[in-house]
Amino acid sequence: KTADKAEQPQARGLGPGEKLVLEQQALADKYKHLEEVLLRMSELSAATDPRRAALLKKAVGQSKEHLIGAQFDALVDLLRKEQLSRASESQEHVAQDLRALLELLLSENRAQRIESEKARIREYLKRLNLIINRQKDLQGRTGGAGEPKQLSGEQGELARSAGDLAE
């Protein structure tokens, strides 16, 4: 922990502006590393999950297209020059581009959730059709010469199945 404190900008006697520059530079470095990781993940998942690989490549492409890494560097330079108003505007642009990138990356989860929801609804429909068919069968046997006690038990069981499905 003491080594950590020695590496913190305040512990080295830096002012708030210098500390801000170093923090922003650290964020820029982390972002560049994130781009590298996304690209590597894309390469690794290309064979097993081509859709995900394409999404990751698209995210890196969008990042390059919007020059997010360069925007981080420009932001650091503005902070070094103490051009805080322009740095603030630049930071807002970076934040917007990062939000768009995050939205793109989250779209993969949204597609998976939609597919999962469709599968769940298909299963409900299957179960509902079985209940309807059983009800029609019971209705036909009730109109015929079916045993009332047996039919009553089956109807109760069918009602429980419908209740379970409703829950």
Coordinates of C-alpha atoms in Angstrom, one line a residue:
K1 CA 0.0 0.0 0.0
T2 CA 2.8 2.4 0.7
A3 CA 4.2 1.8 -2.8
D4 CA 0.8 2.7 -4.2
K5 CA 0.7 6.0 -2.3
A6 CA 4.2 6.8 -3.6
E7 CA 2.9 6.4 -7.2
Q8 CA -0.1 8.6 -6.7
P9 CA 0.4 12.1 -8.2
Q10 CA -0.4 14.0 -4.9
A11 CA 2.2 11.9 -3.1
R12 CA 4.8 13.1 -5.6
G13 CA 3.8 16.8 -4.9
L14 CA 1.9 17.3 -8.1
G15 CA -0.8 20.0 -8.3
P16 CA -4.5 19.2 -9.2
G17 CA -3.9 20.1 -12.9
E18 CA -1.0 17.8 -13.2
K19 CA -2.9 15.1 -11.4
L20 CA -5.8 15.5 -13.8
V21 CA -3.4 15.2 -16.8
L22 CA -1.9 12.0 -15.4
E23 CA -5.4 10.5 -14.7
Q24 CA -6.6 11.4 -18.2
Q25 CA -3.4 9.9 -19.7
A26 CA -4.0 6.7 -17.7
L27 CA -7.6 6.5 -19.1
A28 CA -6.3 7.0 -22.6
D29 CA -3.8 4.2 -22.1
K30 CA -6.5 1.9 -20.8
Y31 CA -8.8 2.7 -23.7
K32 CA -6.0 1.9 -26.2
H33 CA -5.6 -1.4 -24.3
L34 CA -9.3 -2.0 -24.5
E35 CA -9.2 -1.6 -28.3
E36 CA -6.4 -4.2 -28.5
V37 CA -8.3 -6.6 -26.3
L38 CA -11.5 -6.2 -28.4
L39 CA -9.6 -6.9 -31.6
R40 CA -7.9 -9.9 -30.0
M41 CA -11.3 -11.2 -28.7
S42 CA -12.6 -10.8 -32.2
E43 CA -9.8 -12.9 -33.7
L44 CA -10.2 -15.6 -31.1
S45 CA -14.0 -15.9 -31.4
A46 CA -14.1 -15.8 -35.2
A47 CA -14.2 -19.5 -35.6
T48 CA -16.7 -20.3 -32.8
D49 CA -18.9 -17.2 -32.8
P50 CA -18.7 -15.3 -36.0
R51 CA -21.6 -13.0 -35.1
R52 CA -19.8 -11.9 -31.9
A53 CA -16.5 -11.5 -33.8
A54 CA -18.1 -9.3 -36.4
L55 CA -19.7 -7.2 -33.6
L56 CA -16.3 -6.7 -31.9
K57 CA -14.6 -5.8 -35.2
K58 CA -17.4 -3.4 -35.9
A59 CA -16.9 -1.8 -32.4
V60 CA -13.1 -1.4 -33.0
G61 CA -13.9 0.0 -36.5
Q62 CA -16.3 2.5 -35.0
S63 CA -13.7 3.5 -32.4
K64 CA -11.1 4.1 -35.2
E65 CA -13.7 5.9 -37.3
H66 CA -14.5 8.3 -34.5
L67 CA -10.9 8.6 -33.6
I68 CA -11.6 8.0 -29.9
G69 CA -8.0 7.2 -29.1
A70 CA -6.9 10.4 -30.8
Q71 CA -9.6 12.3 -29.0
F72 CA -8.2 11.0 -25.7
D73 CA -4.7 12.2 -26.7
A74 CA -6.0 15.6 -27.7
L75 CA -7.9 15.9 -24.4
V76 CA -4.6 15.2 -22.5
D77 CA -2.8 17.9 -24.6
L78 CA -5.6 20.4 -23.8
L79 CA -5.3 19.6 -20.1
R80 CA -1.5 20.0 -20.2
K81 CA -2.0 23.4 -21.8
E82 CA -4.6 24.3 -19.2
Q83 CA -7.3 24.9 -21.8
L84 CA -10.0 23.7 -19.6
S85 CA -13.0 25.0 -21.5
R86 CA -11.9 23.3 -24.7
A87 CA -10.9 20.2 -22.7
S88 CA -14.4 20.1 -21.2
E89 CA -16.0 20.2 -24.7
S90 CA -13.6 17.6 -25.9
Q91 CA -14.4 15.4 -23.0
E92 CA -18.1 15.6 -23.8
H93 CA -17.4 14.5 -27.4
V94 CA -15.4 11.5 -26.1
A95 CA -18.2 10.6 -23.7
Q96 CA -20.8 10.6 -26.5
D97 CA -18.6 8.4 -28.7
L98 CA -18.0 6.0 -25.8
R99 CA -21.7 5.8 -25.0
A100 CA -22.4 5.0 -28.7
L101 CA -19.7 2.3 -28.6
L102 CA -21.1 0.9 -25.4
E103 CA -24.6 0.8 -27.0
L104 CA -23.1 -1.1 -29.9
L105 CA -21.4 -3.7 -27.6
L106 CA -24.6 -4.1 -25.6
S107 CA -26.6 -4.8 -28.7
E108 CA -25.2 -8.4 -28.6
N109 CA -26.8 -9.0 -25.3
R110 CA -30.1 -7.5 -26.5
A111 CA -30.1 -9.9 -29.5
Q112 CA -29.4 -12.9 -27.2
R113 CA -32.2 -11.8 -24.8
I114 CA -34.7 -11.5 -27.6
E115 CA -33.8 -15.0 -28.9
S116 CA -34.1 -16.3 -25.3
E117 CA -37.5 -14.6 -24.9
K118 CA -38.8 -16.0 -28.2
A119 CA -37.8 -19.6 -27.2
R120 CA -39.5 -19.1 -23.8
I121 CA -42.7 -17.9 -25.5
R122 CA -42.6 -20.8 -28.0
E123 CA -42.4 -23.2 -25.1
Y124 CA -45.4 -21.5 -23.5
L125 CA -47.4 -21.8 -26.7
K126 CA -46.6 -25.5 -26.9
R127 CA -47.8 -26.1 -23.4
L128 CA -50.9 -24.0 -24.0
N129 CA -51.8 -26.0 -27.1
L130 CA -51.5 -29.2 -25.1
I131 CA -53.8 -27.8 -22.5
I132 CA -56.3 -26.8 -25.2
N133 CA -56.2 -30.2 -26.8
R134 CA -56.7 -31.9 -23.5
Q135 CA -59.6 -29.6 -22.7
K136 CA -61.3 -30.4 -26.0
D137 CA -60.8 -34.1 -25.3
L138 CA -62.4 -33.7 -21.9
Q139 CA -65.3 -31.7 -23.4
G140 CA -65.9 -34.4 -26.0
R141 CA -65.9 -37.1 -23.4
T142 CA -68.2 -35.1 -21.0
G143 CA -70.8 -34.7 -23.8
G144 CA -70.5 -38.4 -24.4
A145 CA -70.8 -41.2 -22.0
G146 CA -67.7 -40.5 -19.9
E147 CA -67.4 -41.3 -16.1
P148 CA -68.2 -38.0 -14.3
K149 CA -65.9 -38.7 -11.3
Q150 CA -62.9 -39.5 -13.6
L151 CA -63.6 -36.6 -15.8
S152 CA -63.9 -34.3 -12.8
G153 CA -60.4 -35.4 -11.6
E154 CA -58.9 -34.9 -15.0
Q155 CA -60.6 -31.4 -15.3
G156 CA -59.0 -30.5 -11.9
E157 CA -55.6 -31.7 -13.0
L158 CA -56.0 -29.7 -16.3
A159 CA -57.0 -26.6 -14.3
R160 CA -53.8 -27.0 -12.2
S161 CA -51.7 -27.3 -15.4
A162 CA -53.3 -24.1 -16.8
G163 CA -52.7 -22.3 -13.4
D164 CA -49.0 -23.4 -13.5
L165 CA -48.7 -22.1 -17.0
A166 CA -50.3 -18.8 -16.0
E167 CA -47.8 -18.3 -13.2

